[in-house]
């Protein structure tokens, strides 16, 4: 299904950030020159791309289509994914708040940044695996072919009307910058 391929491709972008976020947490832990701003930029990506672009498509388009095809929201995989989205948002807020404190000169916030960055990356690695290996194949089985094409169109509409023109590209450029900063 084209729609789930779009989401899977976005997962690969998110995984690029998870990889450098893990590396940044490791470097911060041993004082290898990672600044609080790095984590603020990572939080911006998470909020804007992972949540604003990607989760918006899942929560606003895919999950309702799966529900319409008979997959219940509560007590099943959709409910689990929604709960994990909320937990990811919470961890991102905590990481951002700790990074702001660290940037303001509070050295004790360093441990909070590291803890929340690592918790977020662990959560998202597991979450992405569940979606790629369980939820998306389930969607492909239950959503009729005619409706699958509409999902991809709706994803494009979300990008255009809700996320905004050029926003996706802005976050892809941010991923490149985050990776570049962690090289070496």
PDB file of C-alpha atoms in Angstrom:
ATOM      1  CA  UNK A   1       0.000   0.000   0.000  1.00  0.00           C
ATOM      2  CA  UNK A   2       1.374   3.379  -1.006  1.00  0.00           C
ATOM      3  CA  UNK A   3       0.110   5.018   2.201  1.00  0.00           C
ATOM      4  CA  UNK A   4       1.960   2.683   4.546  1.00  0.00           C
ATOM      5  CA  UNK A   5       5.089   2.990   2.377  1.00  0.00           C
ATOM      6  CA  UNK A   6       4.970   6.756   2.956  1.00  0.00           C
ATOM      7  CA  UNK A   7       4.835   6.183   6.717  1.00  0.00           C
ATOM      8  CA  UNK A   8       7.588   3.550   6.596  1.00  0.00           C
ATOM      9  CA  UNK A   9       9.820   5.946   4.634  1.00  0.00           C
ATOM     10  CA  UNK A  10       9.188   8.587   7.300  1.00  0.00           C
ATOM     11  CA  UNK A  11      10.191   6.038   9.940  1.00  0.00           C
ATOM     12  CA  UNK A  12      13.587   5.745   8.265  1.00  0.00           C
ATOM     13  CA  UNK A  13      14.031   9.533   8.595  1.00  0.00           C
ATOM     14  CA  UNK A  14      13.000   9.423  12.262  1.00  0.00           C
ATOM     15  CA  UNK A  15      15.471   6.578  12.867  1.00  0.00           C
ATOM     16  CA  UNK A  16      18.272   8.782  11.530  1.00  0.00           C
ATOM     17  CA  UNK A  17      17.489  11.270  14.294  1.00  0.00           C
ATOM     18  CA  UNK A  18      17.213   8.524  16.906  1.00  0.00           C
ATOM     19  CA  UNK A  19      20.727   7.367  15.968  1.00  0.00           C
ATOM     20  CA  UNK A  20      22.286  10.803  16.399  1.00  0.00           C
ATOM     21  CA  UNK A  21      20.222  11.550  19.509  1.00  0.00           C
ATOM     22  CA  UNK A  22      21.631   8.397  21.128  1.00  0.00           C
ATOM     23  CA  UNK A  23      25.141   9.454  20.132  1.00  0.00           C
ATOM     24  CA  UNK A  24      24.551  12.974  21.474  1.00  0.00           C
ATOM     25  CA  UNK A  25      23.340  11.606  24.825  1.00  0.00           C
ATOM     26  CA  UNK A  26      26.448   9.419  25.053  1.00  0.00           C
ATOM     27  CA  UNK A  27      28.705  12.380  24.264  1.00  0.00           C
ATOM     28  CA  UNK A  28      26.923  14.673  26.709  1.00  0.00           C
ATOM     29  CA  UNK A  29      27.361  12.060  29.430  1.00  0.00           C
ATOM     30  CA  UNK A  30      31.163  12.143  29.020  1.00  0.00           C
ATOM     31  CA  UNK A  31      31.349  15.903  28.319  1.00  0.00           C
ATOM     32  CA  UNK A  32      32.404  15.571  24.687  1.00  0.00           C
ATOM     33  CA  UNK A  33      31.259  18.996  23.568  1.00  0.00           C
ATOM     34  CA  UNK A  34      27.548  18.502  22.904  1.00  0.00           C
ATOM     35  CA  UNK A  35      25.578  21.639  23.684  1.00  0.00           C
ATOM     36  CA  UNK A  36      22.037  21.891  25.030  1.00  0.00           C
ATOM     37  CA  UNK A  37      20.999  23.464  21.716  1.00  0.00           C
ATOM     38  CA  UNK A  38      21.561  20.114  20.019  1.00  0.00           C
ATOM     39  CA  UNK A  39      18.812  18.560  22.118  1.00  0.00           C
ATOM     40  CA  UNK A  40      16.556  21.560  21.559  1.00  0.00           C
ATOM     41  CA  UNK A  41      16.986  21.098  17.802  1.00  0.00           C
ATOM     42  CA  UNK A  42      16.284  17.368  18.131  1.00  0.00           C
ATOM     43  CA  UNK A  43      13.139  18.186  20.129  1.00  0.00           C
ATOM     44  CA  UNK A  44      12.107  20.617  17.397  1.00  0.00           C
ATOM     45  CA  UNK A  45      12.457  17.832  14.822  1.00  0.00           C
ATOM     46  CA  UNK A  46      10.500  15.406  16.989  1.00  0.00           C
ATOM     47  CA  UNK A  47       7.680  17.882  17.567  1.00  0.00           C
ATOM     48  CA  UNK A  48       7.573  19.183  14.015  1.00  0.00           C
ATOM     49  CA  UNK A  49       8.274  16.096  11.929  1.00  0.00           C
ATOM     50  CA  UNK A  50       7.718  12.952  13.994  1.00  0.00           C
ATOM     51  CA  UNK A  51       4.636  14.392  15.657  1.00  0.00           C
ATOM     52  CA  UNK A  52       3.521  17.221  13.373  1.00  0.00           C
ATOM     53  CA  UNK A  53       3.957  15.465  10.026  1.00  0.00           C
ATOM     54  CA  UNK A  54       4.086  11.741  10.739  1.00  0.00           C
ATOM     55  CA  UNK A  55       1.793  11.143  13.717  1.00  0.00           C
ATOM     56  CA  UNK A  56      -0.738  13.573  12.271  1.00  0.00           C
ATOM     57  CA  UNK A  57      -1.084  11.256   9.257  1.00  0.00           C
ATOM     58  CA  UNK A  58      -1.443   8.205  11.451  1.00  0.00           C
ATOM     59  CA  UNK A  59      -3.862   9.712  13.961  1.00  0.00           C
ATOM     60  CA  UNK A  60      -5.887  11.779  11.512  1.00  0.00           C
ATOM     61  CA  UNK A  61      -6.016   9.466   8.500  1.00  0.00           C
ATOM     62  CA  UNK A  62      -4.705   5.900   8.952  1.00  0.00           C
ATOM     63  CA  UNK A  63      -6.139   5.050  12.365  1.00  0.00           C
ATOM     64  CA  UNK A  64      -9.667   6.284  11.504  1.00  0.00           C
ATOM     65  CA  UNK A  65      -9.530   4.236   8.267  1.00  0.00           C
ATOM     66  CA  UNK A  66      -8.517   1.165  10.252  1.00  0.00           C
ATOM     67  CA  UNK A  67     -11.347   1.790  12.715  1.00  0.00           C
ATOM     68  CA  UNK A  68     -13.788   2.113   9.819  1.00  0.00           C
ATOM     69  CA  UNK A  69     -12.499  -1.268   8.599  1.00  0.00           C
ATOM     70  CA  UNK A  70     -13.304  -2.852  11.966  1.00  0.00           C
ATOM     71  CA  UNK A  71     -10.115  -2.506  14.044  1.00  0.00           C
ATOM     72  CA  UNK A  72     -11.114  -1.147  17.480  1.00  0.00           C
ATOM     73  CA  UNK A  73      -9.396   1.936  18.867  1.00  0.00           C
ATOM     74  CA  UNK A  74      -9.426   0.681  22.460  1.00  0.00           C
ATOM     75  CA  UNK A  75      -7.938  -2.616  23.518  1.00  0.00           C
ATOM     76  CA  UNK A  76      -5.999  -3.172  20.318  1.00  0.00           C
ATOM     77  CA  UNK A  77      -2.953  -1.998  18.400  1.00  0.00           C
ATOM     78  CA  UNK A  78      -4.386   1.447  17.597  1.00  0.00           C
ATOM     79  CA  UNK A  79      -4.860   2.197  21.293  1.00  0.00           C
ATOM     80  CA  UNK A  80      -1.315   1.045  22.028  1.00  0.00           C
ATOM     81  CA  UNK A  81       0.101   3.281  19.272  1.00  0.00           C
ATOM     82  CA  UNK A  82      -1.881   6.294  20.513  1.00  0.00           C
ATOM     83  CA  UNK A  83      -0.635   5.747  24.075  1.00  0.00           C
ATOM     84  CA  UNK A  84       2.940   5.509  22.803  1.00  0.00           C
ATOM     85  CA  UNK A  85       2.502   8.708  20.782  1.00  0.00           C
ATOM     86  CA  UNK A  86       1.436  10.451  24.009  1.00  0.00           C
ATOM     87  CA  UNK A  87       4.384   8.999  25.922  1.00  0.00           C
ATOM     88  CA  UNK A  88       6.739  10.199  23.179  1.00  0.00           C
ATOM     89  CA  UNK A  89       5.264  13.698  23.441  1.00  0.00           C
ATOM     90  CA  UNK A  90       5.751  13.639  27.211  1.00  0.00           C
ATOM     91  CA  UNK A  91       9.383  12.524  26.939  1.00  0.00           C
ATOM     92  CA  UNK A  92      10.048  15.173  24.292  1.00  0.00           C
ATOM     93  CA  UNK A  93       8.618  17.896  26.553  1.00  0.00           C
ATOM     94  CA  UNK A  94      10.797  16.661  29.423  1.00  0.00           C
ATOM     95  CA  UNK A  95      13.920  16.541  27.225  1.00  0.00           C
ATOM     96  CA  UNK A  96      13.223  20.043  25.913  1.00  0.00           C
ATOM     97  CA  UNK A  97      12.631  21.443  29.422  1.00  0.00           C
ATOM     98  CA  UNK A  98      15.827  19.835  30.717  1.00  0.00           C
ATOM     99  CA  UNK A  99      17.825  21.120  27.727  1.00  0.00           C
ATOM    100  CA  UNK A 100      16.487  24.629  28.367  1.00  0.00           C
ATOM    101  CA  UNK A 101      17.629  24.383  32.007  1.00  0.00           C
ATOM    102  CA  UNK A 102      21.019  23.085  30.887  1.00  0.00           C
ATOM    103  CA  UNK A 103      21.348  25.961  28.408  1.00  0.00           C
ATOM    104  CA  UNK A 104      20.509  28.369  31.250  1.00  0.00           C
ATOM    105  CA  UNK A 105      23.481  27.062  33.222  1.00  0.00           C
ATOM    106  CA  UNK A 106      21.926  24.393  35.437  1.00  0.00           C
ATOM    107  CA  UNK A 107      24.440  21.519  35.314  1.00  0.00           C
ATOM    108  CA  UNK A 108      22.087  19.160  37.194  1.00  0.00           C
ATOM    109  CA  UNK A 109      19.798  19.196  34.150  1.00  0.00           C
ATOM    110  CA  UNK A 110      22.408  17.248  32.172  1.00  0.00           C
ATOM    111  CA  UNK A 111      21.270  13.929  33.666  1.00  0.00           C
ATOM    112  CA  UNK A 112      17.628  14.761  32.850  1.00  0.00           C
ATOM    113  CA  UNK A 113      18.510  15.492  29.227  1.00  0.00           C
ATOM    114  CA  UNK A 114      20.368  12.192  28.913  1.00  0.00           C
ATOM    115  CA  UNK A 115      17.667  10.158  30.669  1.00  0.00           C
ATOM    116  CA  UNK A 116      14.820  11.580  28.591  1.00  0.00           C
ATOM    117  CA  UNK A 117      16.713  11.401  25.293  1.00  0.00           C
ATOM    118  CA  UNK A 118      17.522   7.741  25.913  1.00  0.00           C
ATOM    119  CA  UNK A 119      13.979   6.931  27.058  1.00  0.00           C
ATOM    120  CA  UNK A 120      12.586   8.569  23.927  1.00  0.00           C
ATOM    121  CA  UNK A 121      14.910   6.684  21.582  1.00  0.00           C
ATOM    122  CA  UNK A 122      14.111   3.347  23.286  1.00  0.00           C
ATOM    123  CA  UNK A 123      10.378   4.013  23.047  1.00  0.00           C
ATOM    124  CA  UNK A 124      10.533   5.045  19.406  1.00  0.00           C
ATOM    125  CA  UNK A 125      12.679   2.114  18.271  1.00  0.00           C
ATOM    126  CA  UNK A 126      10.129  -0.288  19.769  1.00  0.00           C
ATOM    127  CA  UNK A 127       7.181   1.771  18.513  1.00  0.00           C
ATOM    128  CA  UNK A 128       8.468   1.898  14.937  1.00  0.00           C
ATOM    129  CA  UNK A 129       9.074  -1.864  14.932  1.00  0.00           C
ATOM    130  CA  UNK A 130       5.483  -2.487  16.076  1.00  0.00           C
ATOM    131  CA  UNK A 131       4.081  -0.236  13.377  1.00  0.00           C
ATOM    132  CA  UNK A 132       6.286  -1.576  10.582  1.00  0.00           C
ATOM    133  CA  UNK A 133       5.871  -5.240  11.507  1.00  0.00           C
ATOM    134  CA  UNK A 134       2.316  -5.410  12.927  1.00  0.00           C
ATOM    135  CA  UNK A 135       0.141  -2.338  12.465  1.00  0.00           C
ATOM    136  CA  UNK A 136       0.927  -1.442   8.856  1.00  0.00           C
ATOM    137  CA  UNK A 137       0.591  -5.025   7.543  1.00  0.00           C
ATOM    138  CA  UNK A 138      -2.724  -5.190   9.419  1.00  0.00           C
ATOM    139  CA  UNK A 139      -3.843  -1.958   7.726  1.00  0.00           C
ATOM    140  CA  UNK A 140      -2.937  -3.386   4.335  1.00  0.00           C
ATOM    141  CA  UNK A 141      -5.047  -6.474   5.054  1.00  0.00           C
ATOM    142  CA  UNK A 142      -8.182  -4.731   6.338  1.00  0.00           C
ATOM    143  CA  UNK A 143      -8.414  -1.544   4.260  1.00  0.00           C
ATOM    144  CA  UNK A 144      -9.912  -2.081   0.813  1.00  0.00           C
ATOM    145  CA  UNK A 145      -7.697  -1.297  -2.174  1.00  0.00           C
ATOM    146  CA  UNK A 146      -9.929   1.572  -3.284  1.00  0.00           C
ATOM    147  CA  UNK A 147      -9.612   3.176   0.154  1.00  0.00           C
ATOM    148  CA  UNK A 148      -5.834   2.671   0.232  1.00  0.00           C
ATOM    149  CA  UNK A 149      -5.317   5.073  -2.682  1.00  0.00           C
ATOM    150  CA  UNK A 150      -7.439   7.657  -0.880  1.00  0.00           C
ATOM    151  CA  UNK A 151      -5.214   7.342   2.198  1.00  0.00           C
ATOM    152  CA  UNK A 152      -2.139   8.345   0.191  1.00  0.00           C
ATOM    153  CA  UNK A 153      -4.080  11.304  -1.229  1.00  0.00           C
ATOM    154  CA  UNK A 154      -5.171  12.274   2.284  1.00  0.00           C
ATOM    155  CA  UNK A 155      -1.550  12.094   3.460  1.00  0.00           C
ATOM    156  CA  UNK A 156      -0.607  14.538   0.698  1.00  0.00           C
ATOM    157  CA  UNK A 157      -3.475  16.808   1.768  1.00  0.00           C
ATOM    158  CA  UNK A 158      -2.249  16.711   5.383  1.00  0.00           C
ATOM    159  CA  UNK A 159       1.254  17.703   4.225  1.00  0.00           C
ATOM    160  CA  UNK A 160      -0.102  20.517   2.082  1.00  0.00           C
ATOM    161  CA  UNK A 161      -2.905  21.937   4.226  1.00  0.00           C
ATOM    162  CA  UNK A 162      -2.129  21.053   7.832  1.00  0.00           C
ATOM    163  CA  UNK A 163       1.633  20.678   8.023  1.00  0.00           C
ATOM    164  CA  UNK A 164       2.355  23.365   5.430  1.00  0.00           C
ATOM    165  CA  UNK A 165       4.262  23.682   2.188  1.00  0.00           C
ATOM    166  CA  UNK A 166       8.004  23.223   2.607  1.00  0.00           C
ATOM    167  CA  UNK A 167       7.817  22.096   6.241  1.00  0.00           C
ATOM    168  CA  UNK A 168       8.713  18.482   5.430  1.00  0.00           C
ATOM    169  CA  UNK A 169      11.798  19.674   3.537  1.00  0.00           C
ATOM    170  CA  UNK A 170      12.759  22.009   6.399  1.00  0.00           C
ATOM    171  CA  UNK A 171      12.871  19.054   8.777  1.00  0.00           C
ATOM    172  CA  UNK A 172      14.814  16.884   6.332  1.00  0.00           C
ATOM    173  CA  UNK A 173      17.437  19.646   6.221  1.00  0.00           C
ATOM    174  CA  UNK A 174      17.465  19.706  10.037  1.00  0.00           C
ATOM    175  CA  UNK A 175      18.154  15.941  10.060  1.00  0.00           C
ATOM    176  CA  UNK A 176      21.134  16.522   7.778  1.00  0.00           C
ATOM    177  CA  UNK A 177      22.459  19.231  10.140  1.00  0.00           C
ATOM    178  CA  UNK A 178      21.980  17.033  13.218  1.00  0.00           C
ATOM    179  CA  UNK A 179      23.855  14.183  11.528  1.00  0.00           C
ATOM    180  CA  UNK A 180      26.648  16.491  10.409  1.00  0.00           C
ATOM    181  CA  UNK A 181      27.113  17.772  13.965  1.00  0.00           C
ATOM    182  CA  UNK A 182      27.550  14.214  15.271  1.00  0.00           C
ATOM    183  CA  UNK A 183      30.142  13.167  12.685  1.00  0.00           C
ATOM    184  CA  UNK A 184      33.607  12.498  13.940  1.00  0.00           C
TER     185      UNK A 184
END
